[in-house]
Coordinates of C-alpha atoms in Angstrom, one line a residue:
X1 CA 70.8 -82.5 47.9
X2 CA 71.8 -78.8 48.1
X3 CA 68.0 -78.5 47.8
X4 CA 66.9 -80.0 51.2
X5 CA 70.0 -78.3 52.8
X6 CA 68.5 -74.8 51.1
X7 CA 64.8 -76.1 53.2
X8 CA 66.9 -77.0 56.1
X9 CA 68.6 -74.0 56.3
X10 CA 65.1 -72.1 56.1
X11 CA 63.3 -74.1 58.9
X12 CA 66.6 -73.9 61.3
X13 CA 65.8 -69.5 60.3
X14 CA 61.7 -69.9 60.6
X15 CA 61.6 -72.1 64.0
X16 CA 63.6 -69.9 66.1
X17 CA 61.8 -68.5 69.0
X18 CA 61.5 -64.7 67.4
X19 CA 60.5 -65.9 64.2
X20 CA 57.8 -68.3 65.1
X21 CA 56.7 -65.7 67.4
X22 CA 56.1 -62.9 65.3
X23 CA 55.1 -65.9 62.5
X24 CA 51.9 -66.5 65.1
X25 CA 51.5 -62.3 65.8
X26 CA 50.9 -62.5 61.8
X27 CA 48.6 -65.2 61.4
X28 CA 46.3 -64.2 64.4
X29 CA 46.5 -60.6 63.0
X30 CA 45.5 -61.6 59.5
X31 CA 42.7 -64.3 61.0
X32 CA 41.4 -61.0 63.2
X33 CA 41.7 -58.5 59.7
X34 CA 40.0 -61.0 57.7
X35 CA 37.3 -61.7 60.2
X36 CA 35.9 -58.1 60.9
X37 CA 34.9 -56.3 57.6
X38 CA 36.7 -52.8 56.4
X39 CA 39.9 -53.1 57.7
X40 CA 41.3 -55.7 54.6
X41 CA 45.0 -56.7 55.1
X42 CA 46.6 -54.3 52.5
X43 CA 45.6 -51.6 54.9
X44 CA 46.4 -53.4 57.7
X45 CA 50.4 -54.0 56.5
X46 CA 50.8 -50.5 55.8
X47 CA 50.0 -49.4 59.1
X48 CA 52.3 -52.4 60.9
X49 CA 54.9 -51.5 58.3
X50 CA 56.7 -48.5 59.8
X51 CA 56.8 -51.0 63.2
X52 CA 58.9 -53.5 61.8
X53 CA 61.9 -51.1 61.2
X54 CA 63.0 -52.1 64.9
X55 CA 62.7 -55.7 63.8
X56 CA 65.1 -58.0 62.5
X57 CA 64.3 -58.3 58.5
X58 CA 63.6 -61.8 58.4
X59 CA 61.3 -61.6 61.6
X60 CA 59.1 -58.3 59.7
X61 CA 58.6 -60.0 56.5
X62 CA 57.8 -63.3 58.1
X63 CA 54.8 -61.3 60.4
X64 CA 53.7 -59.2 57.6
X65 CA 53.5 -62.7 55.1
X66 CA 51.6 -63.8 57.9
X67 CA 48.9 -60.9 57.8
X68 CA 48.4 -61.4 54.3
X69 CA 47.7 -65.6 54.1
X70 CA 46.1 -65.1 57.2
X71 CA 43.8 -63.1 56.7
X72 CA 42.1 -65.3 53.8
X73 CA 42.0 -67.6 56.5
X74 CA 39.4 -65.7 58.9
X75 CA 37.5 -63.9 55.6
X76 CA 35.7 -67.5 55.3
X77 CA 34.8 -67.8 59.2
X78 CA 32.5 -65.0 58.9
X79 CA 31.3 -65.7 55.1
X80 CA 30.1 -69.1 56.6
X81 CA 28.3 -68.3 59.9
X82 CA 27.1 -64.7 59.2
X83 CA 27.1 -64.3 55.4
X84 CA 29.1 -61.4 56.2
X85 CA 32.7 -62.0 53.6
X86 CA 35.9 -60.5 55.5
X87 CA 37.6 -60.2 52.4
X88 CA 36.9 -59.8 48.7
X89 CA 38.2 -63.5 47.8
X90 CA 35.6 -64.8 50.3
X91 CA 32.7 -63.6 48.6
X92 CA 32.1 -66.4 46.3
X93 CA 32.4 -69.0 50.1
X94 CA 29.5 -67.0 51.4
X95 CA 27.2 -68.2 48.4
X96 CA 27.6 -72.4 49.8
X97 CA 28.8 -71.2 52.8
X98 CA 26.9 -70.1 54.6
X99 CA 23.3 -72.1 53.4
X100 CA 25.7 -75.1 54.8
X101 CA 25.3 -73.4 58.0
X102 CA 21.6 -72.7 58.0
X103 CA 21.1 -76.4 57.3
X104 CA 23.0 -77.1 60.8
X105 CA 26.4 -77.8 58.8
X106 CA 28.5 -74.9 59.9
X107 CA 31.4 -77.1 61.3
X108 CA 31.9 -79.1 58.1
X109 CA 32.1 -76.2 55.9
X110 CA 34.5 -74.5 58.3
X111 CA 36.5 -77.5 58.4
X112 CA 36.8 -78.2 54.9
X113 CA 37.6 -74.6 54.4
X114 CA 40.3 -74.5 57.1
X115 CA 41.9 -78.3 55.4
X116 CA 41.4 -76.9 51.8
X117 CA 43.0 -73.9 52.7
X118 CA 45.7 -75.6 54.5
X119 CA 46.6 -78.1 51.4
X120 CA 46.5 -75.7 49.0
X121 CA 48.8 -73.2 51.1
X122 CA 51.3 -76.2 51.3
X123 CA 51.2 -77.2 47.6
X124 CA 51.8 -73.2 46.2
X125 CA 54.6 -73.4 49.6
X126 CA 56.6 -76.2 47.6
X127 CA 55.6 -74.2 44.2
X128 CA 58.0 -71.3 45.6
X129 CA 60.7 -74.1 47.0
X130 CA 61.0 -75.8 43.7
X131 CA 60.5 -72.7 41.4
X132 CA 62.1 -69.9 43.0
X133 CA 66.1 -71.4 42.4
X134 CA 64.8 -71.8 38.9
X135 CA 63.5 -68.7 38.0
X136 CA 66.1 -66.3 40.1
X137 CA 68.4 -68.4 37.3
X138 CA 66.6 -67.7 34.5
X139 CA 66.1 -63.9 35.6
X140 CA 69.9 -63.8 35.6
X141 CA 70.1 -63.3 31.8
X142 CA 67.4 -60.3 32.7
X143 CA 69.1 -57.1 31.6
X144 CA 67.8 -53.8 31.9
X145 CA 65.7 -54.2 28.6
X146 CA 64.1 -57.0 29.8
X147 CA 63.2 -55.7 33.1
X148 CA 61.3 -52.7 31.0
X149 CA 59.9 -55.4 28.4
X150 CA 58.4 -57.5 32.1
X151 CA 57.2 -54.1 33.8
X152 CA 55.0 -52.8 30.7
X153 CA 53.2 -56.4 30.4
X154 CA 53.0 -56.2 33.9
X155 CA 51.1 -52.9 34.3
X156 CA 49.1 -53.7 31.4
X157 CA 47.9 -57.3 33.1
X158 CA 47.0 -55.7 35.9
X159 CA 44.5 -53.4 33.8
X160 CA 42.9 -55.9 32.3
X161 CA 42.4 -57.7 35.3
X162 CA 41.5 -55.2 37.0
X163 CA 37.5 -54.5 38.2
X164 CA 35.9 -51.7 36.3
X165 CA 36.5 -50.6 32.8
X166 CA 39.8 -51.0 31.1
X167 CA 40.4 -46.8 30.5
X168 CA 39.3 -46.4 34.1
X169 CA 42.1 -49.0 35.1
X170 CA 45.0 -47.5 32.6
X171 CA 44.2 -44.2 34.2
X172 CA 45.0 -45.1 37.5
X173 CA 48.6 -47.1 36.4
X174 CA 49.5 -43.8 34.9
X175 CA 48.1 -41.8 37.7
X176 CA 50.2 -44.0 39.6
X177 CA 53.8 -43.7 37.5
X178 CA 53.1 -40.1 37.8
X179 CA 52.9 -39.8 41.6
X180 CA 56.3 -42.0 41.5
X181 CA 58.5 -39.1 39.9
X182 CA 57.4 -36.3 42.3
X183 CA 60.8 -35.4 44.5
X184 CA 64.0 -34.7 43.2
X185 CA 65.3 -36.4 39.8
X186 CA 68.8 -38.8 40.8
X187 CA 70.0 -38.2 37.6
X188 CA 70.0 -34.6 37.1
X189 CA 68.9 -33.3 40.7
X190 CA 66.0 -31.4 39.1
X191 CA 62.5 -31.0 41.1
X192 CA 59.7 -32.9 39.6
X193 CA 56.1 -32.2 40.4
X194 CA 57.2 -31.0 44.0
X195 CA 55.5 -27.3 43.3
X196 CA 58.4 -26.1 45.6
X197 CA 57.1 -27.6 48.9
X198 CA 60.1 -28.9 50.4
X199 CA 58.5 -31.7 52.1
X200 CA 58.2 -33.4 48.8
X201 CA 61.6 -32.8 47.6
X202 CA 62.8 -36.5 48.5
X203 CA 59.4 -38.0 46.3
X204 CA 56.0 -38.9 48.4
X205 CA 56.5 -41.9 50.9
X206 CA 54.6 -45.3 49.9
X207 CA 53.0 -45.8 53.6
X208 CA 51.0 -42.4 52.7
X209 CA 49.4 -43.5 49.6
X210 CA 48.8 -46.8 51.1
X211 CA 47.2 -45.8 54.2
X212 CA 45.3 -42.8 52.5
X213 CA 43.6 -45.0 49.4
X214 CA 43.5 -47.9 51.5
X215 CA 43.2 -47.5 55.2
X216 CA 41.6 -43.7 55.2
X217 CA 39.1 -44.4 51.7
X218 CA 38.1 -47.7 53.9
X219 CA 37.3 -45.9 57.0
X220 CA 34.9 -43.6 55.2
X221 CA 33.3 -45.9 52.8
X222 CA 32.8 -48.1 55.8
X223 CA 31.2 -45.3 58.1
X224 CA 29.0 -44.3 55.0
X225 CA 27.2 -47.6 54.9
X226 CA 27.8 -49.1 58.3
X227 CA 25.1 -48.8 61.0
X228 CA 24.7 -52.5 62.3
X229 CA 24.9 -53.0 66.1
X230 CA 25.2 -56.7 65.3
X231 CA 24.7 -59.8 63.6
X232 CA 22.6 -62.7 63.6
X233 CA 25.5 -66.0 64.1
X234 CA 24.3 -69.5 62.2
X235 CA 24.4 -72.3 64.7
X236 CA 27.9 -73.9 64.9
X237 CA 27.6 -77.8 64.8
X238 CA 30.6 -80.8 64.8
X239 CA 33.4 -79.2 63.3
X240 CA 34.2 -82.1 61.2
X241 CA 32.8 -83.1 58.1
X242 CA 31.3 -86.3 56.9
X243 CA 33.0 -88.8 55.0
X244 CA 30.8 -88.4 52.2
X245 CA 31.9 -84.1 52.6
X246 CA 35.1 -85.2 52.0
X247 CA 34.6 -87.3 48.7
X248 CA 32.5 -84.7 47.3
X249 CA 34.9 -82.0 48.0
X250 CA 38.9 -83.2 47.1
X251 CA 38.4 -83.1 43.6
X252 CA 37.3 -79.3 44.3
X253 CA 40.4 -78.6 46.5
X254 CA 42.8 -80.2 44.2
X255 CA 41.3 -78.2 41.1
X256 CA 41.2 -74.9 43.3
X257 CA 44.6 -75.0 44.5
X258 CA 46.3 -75.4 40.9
X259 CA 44.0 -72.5 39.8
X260 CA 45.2 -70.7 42.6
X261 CA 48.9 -71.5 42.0
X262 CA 48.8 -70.3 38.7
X263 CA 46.8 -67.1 38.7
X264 CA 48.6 -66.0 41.8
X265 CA 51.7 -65.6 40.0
X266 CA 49.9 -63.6 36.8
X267 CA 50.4 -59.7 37.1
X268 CA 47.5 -58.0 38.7
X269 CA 45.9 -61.8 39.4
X270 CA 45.7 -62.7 42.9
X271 CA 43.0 -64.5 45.7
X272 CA 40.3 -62.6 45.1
X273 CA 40.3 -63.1 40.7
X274 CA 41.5 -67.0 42.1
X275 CA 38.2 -67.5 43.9
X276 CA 35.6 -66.9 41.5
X277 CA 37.5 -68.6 38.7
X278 CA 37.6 -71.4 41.2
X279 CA 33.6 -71.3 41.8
X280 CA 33.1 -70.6 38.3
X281 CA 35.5 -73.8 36.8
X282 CA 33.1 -76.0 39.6
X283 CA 29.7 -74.9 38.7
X284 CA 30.9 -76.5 35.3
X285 CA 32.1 -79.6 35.5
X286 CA 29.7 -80.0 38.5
X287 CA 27.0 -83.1 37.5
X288 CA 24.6 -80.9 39.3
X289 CA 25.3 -76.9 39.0
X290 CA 21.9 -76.0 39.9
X291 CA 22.6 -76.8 43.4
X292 CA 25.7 -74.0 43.9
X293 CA 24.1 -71.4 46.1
X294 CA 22.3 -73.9 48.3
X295 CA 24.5 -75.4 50.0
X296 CA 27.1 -78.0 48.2
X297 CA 30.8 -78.5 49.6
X298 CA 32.6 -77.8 46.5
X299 CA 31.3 -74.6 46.7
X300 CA 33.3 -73.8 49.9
X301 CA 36.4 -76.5 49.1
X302 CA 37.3 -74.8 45.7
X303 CA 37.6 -71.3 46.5
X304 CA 38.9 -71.3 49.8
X305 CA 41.9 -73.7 48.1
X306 CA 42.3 -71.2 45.3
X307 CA 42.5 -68.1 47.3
X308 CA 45.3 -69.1 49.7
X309 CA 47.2 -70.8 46.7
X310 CA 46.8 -67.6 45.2
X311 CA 48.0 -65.7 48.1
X312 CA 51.0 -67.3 48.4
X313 CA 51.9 -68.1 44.9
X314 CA 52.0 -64.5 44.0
X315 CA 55.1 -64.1 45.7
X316 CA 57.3 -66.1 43.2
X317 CA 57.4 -63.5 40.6
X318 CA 58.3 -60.9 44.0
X319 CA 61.1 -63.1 45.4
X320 CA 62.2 -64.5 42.0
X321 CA 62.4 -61.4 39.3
X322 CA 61.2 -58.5 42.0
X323 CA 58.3 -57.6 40.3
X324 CA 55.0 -57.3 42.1
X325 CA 52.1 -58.8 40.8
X326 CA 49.5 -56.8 43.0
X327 CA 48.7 -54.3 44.8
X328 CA 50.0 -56.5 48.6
X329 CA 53.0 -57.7 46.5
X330 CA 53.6 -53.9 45.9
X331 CA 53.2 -53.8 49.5
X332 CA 55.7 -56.6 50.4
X333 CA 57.8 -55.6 47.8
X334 CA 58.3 -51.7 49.7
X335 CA 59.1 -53.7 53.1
X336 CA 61.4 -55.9 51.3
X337 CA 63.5 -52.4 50.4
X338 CA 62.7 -50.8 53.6
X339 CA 64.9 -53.0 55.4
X340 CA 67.3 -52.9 52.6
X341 CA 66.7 -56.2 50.8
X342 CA 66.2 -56.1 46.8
X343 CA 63.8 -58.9 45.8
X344 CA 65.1 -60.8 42.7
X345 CA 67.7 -63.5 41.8
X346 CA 70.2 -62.0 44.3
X347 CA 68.2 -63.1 47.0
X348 CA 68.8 -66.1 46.6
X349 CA 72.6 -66.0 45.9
X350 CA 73.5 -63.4 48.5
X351 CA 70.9 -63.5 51.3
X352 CA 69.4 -67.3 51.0
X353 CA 67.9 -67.2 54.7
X354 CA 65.6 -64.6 53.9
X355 CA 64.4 -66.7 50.7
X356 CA 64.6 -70.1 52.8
X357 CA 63.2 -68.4 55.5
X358 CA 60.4 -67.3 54.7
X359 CA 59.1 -70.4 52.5
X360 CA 59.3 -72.1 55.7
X361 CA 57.7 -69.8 57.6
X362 CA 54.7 -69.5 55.2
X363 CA 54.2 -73.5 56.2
X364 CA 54.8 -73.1 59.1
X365 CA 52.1 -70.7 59.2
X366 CA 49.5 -72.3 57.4
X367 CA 49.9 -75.0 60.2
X368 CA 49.7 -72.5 62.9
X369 CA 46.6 -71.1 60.6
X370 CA 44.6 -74.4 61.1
X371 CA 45.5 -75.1 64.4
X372 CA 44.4 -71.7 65.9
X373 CA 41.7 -70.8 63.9
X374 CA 38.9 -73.7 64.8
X375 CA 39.5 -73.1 68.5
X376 CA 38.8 -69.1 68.0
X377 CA 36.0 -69.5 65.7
X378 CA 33.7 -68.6 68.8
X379 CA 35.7 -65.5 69.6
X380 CA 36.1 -64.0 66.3
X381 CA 32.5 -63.9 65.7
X382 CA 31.9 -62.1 68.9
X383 CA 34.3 -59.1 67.6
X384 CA 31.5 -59.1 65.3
X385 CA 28.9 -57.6 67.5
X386 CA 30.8 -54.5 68.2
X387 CA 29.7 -51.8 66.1
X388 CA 31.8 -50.2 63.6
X389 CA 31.4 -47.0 64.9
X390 CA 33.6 -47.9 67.9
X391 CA 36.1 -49.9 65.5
X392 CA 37.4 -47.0 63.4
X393 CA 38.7 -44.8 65.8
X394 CA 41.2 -47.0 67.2
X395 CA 42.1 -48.2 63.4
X396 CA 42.0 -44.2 62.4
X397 CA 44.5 -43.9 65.4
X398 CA 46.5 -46.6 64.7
X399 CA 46.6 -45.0 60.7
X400 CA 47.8 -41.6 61.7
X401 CA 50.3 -43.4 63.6
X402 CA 52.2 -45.5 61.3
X403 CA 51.9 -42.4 58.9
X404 CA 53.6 -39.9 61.7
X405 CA 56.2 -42.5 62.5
X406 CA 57.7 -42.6 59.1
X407 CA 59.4 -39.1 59.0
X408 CA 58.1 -37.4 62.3
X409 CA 56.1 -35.0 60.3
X410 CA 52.7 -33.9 60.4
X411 CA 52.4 -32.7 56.7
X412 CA 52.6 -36.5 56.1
X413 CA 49.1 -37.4 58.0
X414 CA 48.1 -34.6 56.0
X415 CA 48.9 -35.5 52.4
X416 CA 47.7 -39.2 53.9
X417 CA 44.4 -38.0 54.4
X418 CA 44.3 -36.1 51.3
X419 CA 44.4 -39.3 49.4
X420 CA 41.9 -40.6 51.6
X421 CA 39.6 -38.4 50.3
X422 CA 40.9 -39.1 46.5
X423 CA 40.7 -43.0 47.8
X424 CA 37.2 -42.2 48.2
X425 CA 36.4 -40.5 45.4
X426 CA 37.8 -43.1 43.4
X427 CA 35.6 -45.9 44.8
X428 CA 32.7 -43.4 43.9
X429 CA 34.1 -43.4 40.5
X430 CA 34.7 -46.9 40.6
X431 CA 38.0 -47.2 39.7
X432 CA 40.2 -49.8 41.6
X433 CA 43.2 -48.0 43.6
X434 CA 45.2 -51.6 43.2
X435 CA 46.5 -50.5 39.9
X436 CA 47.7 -46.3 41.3
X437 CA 50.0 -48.8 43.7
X438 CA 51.5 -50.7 41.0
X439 CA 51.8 -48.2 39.1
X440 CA 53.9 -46.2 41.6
X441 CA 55.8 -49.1 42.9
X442 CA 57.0 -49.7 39.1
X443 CA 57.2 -46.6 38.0
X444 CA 60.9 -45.5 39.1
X445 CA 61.8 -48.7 38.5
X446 CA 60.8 -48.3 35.1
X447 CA 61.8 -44.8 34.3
X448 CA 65.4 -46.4 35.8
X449 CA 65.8 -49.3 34.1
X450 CA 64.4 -47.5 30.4
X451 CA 67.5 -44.5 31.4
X452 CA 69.7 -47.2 31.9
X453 CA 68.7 -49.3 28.5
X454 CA 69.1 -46.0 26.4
X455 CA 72.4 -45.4 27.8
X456 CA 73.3 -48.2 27.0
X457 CA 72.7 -48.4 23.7
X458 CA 72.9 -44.5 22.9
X459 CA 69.3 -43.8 22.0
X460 CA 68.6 -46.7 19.7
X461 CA 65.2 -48.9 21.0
X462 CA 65.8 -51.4 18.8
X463 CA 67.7 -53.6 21.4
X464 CA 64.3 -54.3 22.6
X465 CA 63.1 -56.3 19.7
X466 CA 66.8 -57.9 19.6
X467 CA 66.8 -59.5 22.7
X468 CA 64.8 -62.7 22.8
X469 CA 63.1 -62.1 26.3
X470 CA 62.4 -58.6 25.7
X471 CA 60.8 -59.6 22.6
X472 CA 58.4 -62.3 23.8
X473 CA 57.4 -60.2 26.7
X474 CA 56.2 -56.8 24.1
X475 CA 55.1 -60.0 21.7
X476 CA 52.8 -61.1 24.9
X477 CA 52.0 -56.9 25.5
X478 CA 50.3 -56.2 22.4
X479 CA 48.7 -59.9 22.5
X480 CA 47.0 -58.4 25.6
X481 CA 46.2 -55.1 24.0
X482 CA 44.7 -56.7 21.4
X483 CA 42.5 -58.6 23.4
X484 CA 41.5 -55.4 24.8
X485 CA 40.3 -54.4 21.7
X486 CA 38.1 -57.6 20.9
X487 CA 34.2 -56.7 21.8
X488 CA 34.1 -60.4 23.2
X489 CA 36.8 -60.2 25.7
X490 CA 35.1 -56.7 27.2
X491 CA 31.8 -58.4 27.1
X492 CA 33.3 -61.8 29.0
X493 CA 35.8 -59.1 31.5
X494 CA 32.5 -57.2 32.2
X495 CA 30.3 -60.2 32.9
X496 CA 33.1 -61.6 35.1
X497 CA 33.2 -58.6 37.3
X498 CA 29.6 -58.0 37.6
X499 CA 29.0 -61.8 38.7
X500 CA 31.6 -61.0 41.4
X501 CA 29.8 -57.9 42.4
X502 CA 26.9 -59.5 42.9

């Protein structure tokens, strides 16, 4: 009972004018990121971020959760009818895609993307309901310890899963903990890193490393290899399947969305590692895998489910234990603070409406998702025709902006544009920026919660092999470091990510 009063209370937060305005703002923001190509909705959220200081808390998480679901949404609109992905995760949905819509079958692939999408984004919904009151309980025994033994598997995980090679990956996590102790140390009040420039003294704002690796590094990659004036559109048919598009393609949904579910909540999983593992998992049960890539349903249904389960399942281990398992939960997790909120099992004791909330909200949305999305099809893929070149100065703009707004200062767009250039040289180098993020985001948290654990116990480590949960999570650590070692897991990790390169 006190469980549907807990969902009541959320819907009576989510369906109030302002939030299911600003719930609609998101999702047609995410649809637009998703739909044109070199924006990407973790750039996109650190731009908007700075604007929803002037909004109520609730009503800034709610539109930013909004970007981020909905912009999986419109990255299959464009995979299907141009072979053009908006987003990483809809790579693998261009492959059936979009020969579905050179056969004159456009609608039905859109539609069963848009109903897989919206079942699986209602099944990892309830996942968060029933899980999150469960978890927040268990991560009440979490002591400082423990919250060390989490981050350390957590930054290791998202090395391994990770693109590129494993060293380049661990590089850019400590690249990343370094960056998160220039300013002034809280403990002792000594300058770290700050090479007496007073402008760093208080540490180097998240919104600039965000905008810089993401927003800047994407401009210029984008302007490197853009030149098209337009694209050639697939012919859009009925925009409902056949009955016989729907047997063939549940089975895929239902398989896709508990994929997603459960690789959303792994640290440094997320839509993108959910959709291939989706595609993959299909082409082998399939009766007839030599027909992926030319046009079959499943190919569309499974990872379009998994990569909205995914999106929305990663933020169980956010709201529950506050830990981000990616580089947008890193994201969420910095507006969460921004307006004061601490993401973990106090949520849910001390602020429920923001937990309540936003579960509801994220339904809410994935209805809103479907409903607007069909109707706009026609509109988004005429953004497509504008050139890039007339795109990038408005989102350059819009960059600087949200960068200047932060502290007033111009040394910020500066340093921001610093790191776009490092951004850049980093996708030259091919190492994923995803990790630097986590890696910052953690690392004061970390170094904070270690302080604390040595304090407590005077210098002696050992309480981290004494406490059960600390245990299991360094017991699960060097299970994951020895798998980095084995030559078969490289050669399966580096087969992985070259498939998905492709």
């Amino acid at each position: 009972m006190e469980f549907l009063d807990l969902l009541m209370l959320g819907f009576g937060e989510a369906m109030t004018p302002a939030n299911l305005g600003f719930c609609l703002i998101g999702a047609l923001l995410g649809t637009l990121i998703g739909v044109l190509p070199g924006i990407g909705p973790t750039a996109t959220i650190a731009v908007l971020l700075p604007i929803t200081f002037f909004l109520p808390p609730l009503a800034g998480i709610i539109m930013l959760a909004g970007i981020y679901y909905g912009a999986q949404y419109g990255g299959s609109t464009t995979a299907v009818l141009v072979n053009l992905p908006g987003e990483a995760s809809s790579v693998v949905t261009a492959l059936d895609g979009y020969q579905m819509a050179r056969q004159g079958r456009a609608g039905a692939a859109l539609a069963v993307a848009a109903l897989g999408s919206f079942f699986a984004g209602t099944v990892a919904t309830f996942a968060i309901a029933l899980a999150g009151p469960t978890l927040s309980g268990f991560a009440l025994s979490f002591g400082p310890a423990e919250y060390v033994s989490l981050m350390l598997f957590g930054l290791l995980a998202a090395t391994i899963l990770a693109s590129g090679l494993v060293l380049k990956a661990i590089g850019m996590i400590l690249f990343g903990l370094l960056l998160g102790m220039v300013g002034t140390d809280a403990e002792t009040g000594a300058e770290r890193l700050t090479f007496g420039a007073l402008e760093l003294f208080d540490g180097i704002d998240f919104i600039v490393i965000a905008i810089g690796v993401f927003g800047f590094a994407e401009i210029i990659t984008n302007l490197e290899r853009s030149g098209s004036e337009g694209v050639s559109v697939a012919p859009l048919t009925r925009l409902w399947p056949t009955r016989e598009d729907f047997r063939a393609s549940w089975r895929a949904v239902l398989r896709g969305t508990g994929i997603g579910t459960f690789l959303g909540l792994l640290p440094g999983g997320g839509a993108t590692l959910a959709s291939f593992s989706a595609y993959s998992l299909e082409k082998k049960v399939s009766r007839h895998p030599q027909k992926f890539g030319t046009g079959v349903v499943e190919g569309v249904a499974a990872p379009e489910a998994a990569n909205n389960a995914a999106a929305q399942s990663s933020f169980i281990p956010l709201l529950t234990l506050g830990i981000p398992s990616n580089n947008m939960m890193a994201m969420m997790l910095s507006a969460f603070m921004i307006h004061g909120i601490t993401p973990g099992p106090s949520v849910l004791t001390n602020q429920p409406e923001i937990f309540w909330g936003l579960v509801a909200s994220m339904w809410i949305g994935n209805l809103l998702l479907v409903v607007i999305n069909l109707p706009l099809i026609g509109l988004w893929v005429r953004l497509l025709t504008v050139p890039y070149r007339l795109l990038y100065p408005a989102i350059l703009l819009f960059c600087c902006i949200g960068v200047y707004s932060m502290n007033n200062r111009i040394f910020d767009v500066v340093l921001a544009a610093g790191f776009g250039l490092l951004g850049y040289a980093f996708r030259k180098a091919k190492c994923e920026p995803g990790p630097l993020l986590l890696g910052f985001v953690l690392g004061p948290l970390l170094e904070a919660n270690l302080r604390r654990t040595m304090l407590i116990t005077q210098g002696d480590p050992s309480i981290f092999v004494e406490r059960p949960i600390s245990l299991t999570m360094l017991v699960a650590t060097v299970i994951l470091l020895t798998l980095m070692i084995l030559p078969s897991f490289r050669k399966t990790r580096e087969e992985a990510f070259q498939e998905e390169e492709a």
